[in-house]
Amino acid sequence: MSTSPPPFSGPPRDTARLELSGITKRYPSVVANDGIHLKVAPGEIHAVLGENGAGKSTLMKIIYGAVQADAGQIQWNGREVVIANPAEARRLGIGMVFQHFSLFETLTVVENIALALDEPFDLKGLAERVSEVSQRYGLPLDPQRLVHSLSVGERQRVEIVRCLLQAPQLLILDEPTSVLTPPAVQKLFETLRRLSSEGVSILYISHKLHEIQSLCHSATVMRGGKVTGTATPSQETPASLARMMIGRELPVCAVPAFAGEATPVLSVRGLSHTPDDPFGTALKDIALEVRRGEILGIAGISGNGQAELLAALSGETTGPASTVSLAGTPVGHLDAGRRRKQGLAFVPEERLGRGAVPPMSLADNATLSAHGQGLVKHGLLRPKAAWAFAKTCIERFDVRCGGPGAAARSLSGGNLQKFIVGREIMQKPIAMVVAQPTWGVDVGAAAFLRQTLIDLSREGVAILVISEELEELFEICDRIAVLAEGRLSDAVPKAQTNAEKIGMQMSGLFADAHATDREPDHAAA
Amino acid sequence: MPLLEARPTPSTSMRLLAPLIAIGLTLAVGSLLFLSLGKSPVEAFGVFFIQPLSSGNGWSELMVKAGPLILIAQGLAIGFRARIYNIGAEGQLIMGALAGGGVAIAFDGVDAWWVLPLMVIAGAIGGALWGAIPALLRTRFNAQETLTTLMLAYVATFALSYMVNGPWRDPEGMNFPQSILFGDPALFTPWFEGMRVNASLLIAAFASLAFWFFTSRSFLAYQLTVGGLAPAAARYAGFSADRTVWLSLVLSGLTAGLAGVGEVAGPVGQLNLNISPGYGFAAIIVAYLGRLNAIGIVLAGLLMALLYLGGEAAQVALQLPAAITGLFQGMLLFFLLGADVFVDYRLKPRPKPAYA
């Protein structure tokens, strides 16, 4: 992963493929882009680096014509253009692969591609072109397969092939690796390098520093809607890039040892479950054990049973009593409210709409799960107690907001996550399940959250973390297991494994025969 | 290019303004309507909104109409907060009236204090049971209550028609589809000589107070609201979705059933095919116009009652068709739903020329 990109060998760089100057976009509450300058040469792989909320996505949408800038110019191959809409962008030769795919599950690959073309087509001829392009760029894809049967990685290939069919001169990829296993990431990079050598410029949006270092020729770093620097990634260190990105040193977590007795608290045995959702993933004979004072991490790409396992742990789906137990008591048959009373806390992946009710105040949202903490008496709400609870939570967990009366949806992702984690911790759980603790959270809040979880575990709480971010798991966990295709590997102490081993397991744990070329089936619905 | 864009947060002032805007637009379009019919809007609105309130009896009639509307709307609002859409309150009202009326018929001639209370209890149970059927269908078979409640409203209409044409038909009623006239022990006594307003209004008043307390203070109502705003959050918190459905439908059925007894033991005084001028449906408008808030519903119920009275007055004084009431109710709901869009959205400013 630390190999540097091949030397840049595109056509002469005097005429930029794309040049932005002074691009500004204001939204009612925030200036998303403030006088952005950006220059991409033909064949250049250019990283746009920044935290969540830095304005990367807005900038890409402006280039793709999905959003109109308030001010500034766009030069395309030396000529000033106005990109009024995405169709216009595609006519110019700009393709974009979005972070969230827009595919119809019940249609085939070729039908999905046909829908997005701006020109007339015949399905048979198109299918041949799809096969041809996908083979040429090392993106194996069967045009006749139905999209719902494709893995997330394969779906991304559909999106990329869809762009490539239009022979783009510039390809924009928004956080493309967040849904890929490490081997699939390497394959994607090979494809992108080949495109680059053919003269296609690539704008690569990411916050993963090592990826940018191994792939990109140059980088523009954004922070708070402004460009804070440009760099040649191969000549930088992750620390220096991070400094540009967040404006200070990358925070590091302190991981002390646990002194107490590591007795098992949360254990799962023989958990199998077939979900009602036909596109869900069945859980197959899951077993795990989380002990006092440790954080157990579960790695894997979403859609491999994560949602189903979380629901089975939280009590949103119930099963035989013996499958889940908490401090020795079987709780598999109890619903979420009853498990919480037994000392299980839960932080879900979706903060808005699940972990918190979006239009309700933080005080009201305290009552959502902490009603057992004296916020309800004789069936009546105690608004003052809820207010005080929320206030304590806000102060103790450094939640930046307008106070306990602020609506949950007015908070940034990181601050809402701090509130939810804080609310769960204040219920003094004996075990806590946390899904994607720092997903979409800025670096500062992510570091705070990670440290909070470590500290909580060292106080004797058993913590289970499910995350797609391998680095995060290696930073905070004591042991790591992998969930792939609904099966869970044995948990291994972090020191006895590494990212490559885990990555191999993620891409098909028990299917060694074709492990190299296949990601697990079924994406999250 | 879409005309609307989402607001960063829903507008509170718009939420309160929307009913006023809807009323204003209804009046404006109503004026055009009167003009096109060759009536002076000023005179027409005088007939519609002032004349009904110019006498003591007018106020009494206002209360007679507002009572059931408010009572039903309070019950419906509980369910609407939880996104459980009971649109068949008319059916639950009829079943309540049938159950209460059945008691009156069974004990006809018995002069005892307990006849009326028994009717009220029977009516509440009748309405609640009729609301429980869609609750069962929803929780057992996932049948949408929007459809089942409406269909059961038609079933209830036919049940009423069967009873007053068959078993409960007044033998001396010259074959009219109606029951015997109830005796005094089975009727609410009017408060004032010659006026129809009676103690059943107290049921609506008490229900409004109770629901105000329930919605603002109880943990149960909080759970219902969470279930409506964010179903996944309710599951996460461990609130029972089935209980939400049962509670919403049984409570709203119960209040509609009470309203039904109030009619047959009050202004109507018997079972016949005209026990409700569509109160169960109009109450849906009342609930939304009142912002699903107990106090708002009282105000909205009074306005809707005035529309009923105004419609009647307009028939007499202006020779307008009876459909005028429905027309005004419909316009009010239409404009309210339109204005409600602006709670969460606002007009998009015209795109300024980019890259100037």
GROMACS .gro file of C-alpha atoms in nm, chain A residues 28 69 72 82 336-337 340 346 353-354 364 368 371 376 379-381 409 423-424, chain B residues 10 213 217-219 222 225-226 229-230 232-233 235-239 346 354-355:
model
   40
   28PRO     CA    1  -2.800   2.959   0.387
   69ALA     CA    2  -2.173   2.797  -0.831
   72GLY     CA    3  -1.614   3.173  -1.037
   82VAL     CA    4  -2.090   2.693  -1.815
  336ALA     CA    5  -3.441  -0.386   2.293
  337GLY     CA    6  -3.602  -0.215   2.592
  340ARG     CA    7  -3.126  -0.219   2.800
  346PHE     CA    8  -2.636   0.036   2.190
  353GLY     CA    9  -3.388   0.852   1.259
  354ARG     CA   10  -3.267   0.562   1.473
  364ASP     CA   11  -3.653   1.476   2.439
  368LEU     CA   12  -3.562   0.793   2.402
  371HIS     CA   13  -3.602   0.687   3.024
  376VAL     CA   14  -4.006   0.902   3.355
  379GLY     CA   15  -4.582   0.686   3.336
  380LEU     CA   16  -4.533   1.062   3.318
  381LEU     CA   17  -4.248   1.248   3.155
  409ARG     CA   18  -3.105   1.728   1.327
  423ARG     CA   19  -2.637   0.921   2.652
  424GLU     CA   20  -2.564   0.548   2.636
  535PRO     CA   21  -3.897   2.309   0.982
  738PHE     CA   22  -5.257   1.618   2.961
  742ARG     CA   23  -4.704   1.474   2.982
  743SER     CA   24  -4.736   1.098   2.939
  744PHE     CA   25  -4.453   0.867   2.840
  747TYR     CA   26  -4.416   1.025   2.381
  750THR     CA   27  -4.497   1.041   1.878
  751VAL     CA   28  -4.156   0.877   1.838
  754LEU     CA   29  -4.162   1.064   1.364
  755ALA     CA   30  -3.899   0.792   1.342
  757ALA     CA   31  -3.663   0.298   1.350
  758ALA     CA   32  -3.590   0.505   1.662
  760ARG     CA   33  -3.771   0.006   1.754
  761TYR     CA   34  -3.423   0.102   1.875
  762ALA     CA   35  -3.567   0.229   2.202
  763GLY     CA   36  -3.772  -0.089   2.240
  764PHE     CA   37  -4.114   0.076   2.210
  871ARG     CA   38  -3.959   2.718   0.100
  879ALA     CA   39  -2.361   3.178  -1.251
  880TYR     CA   40  -2.000   3.258  -1.332
   0.00000   0.00000   0.00000
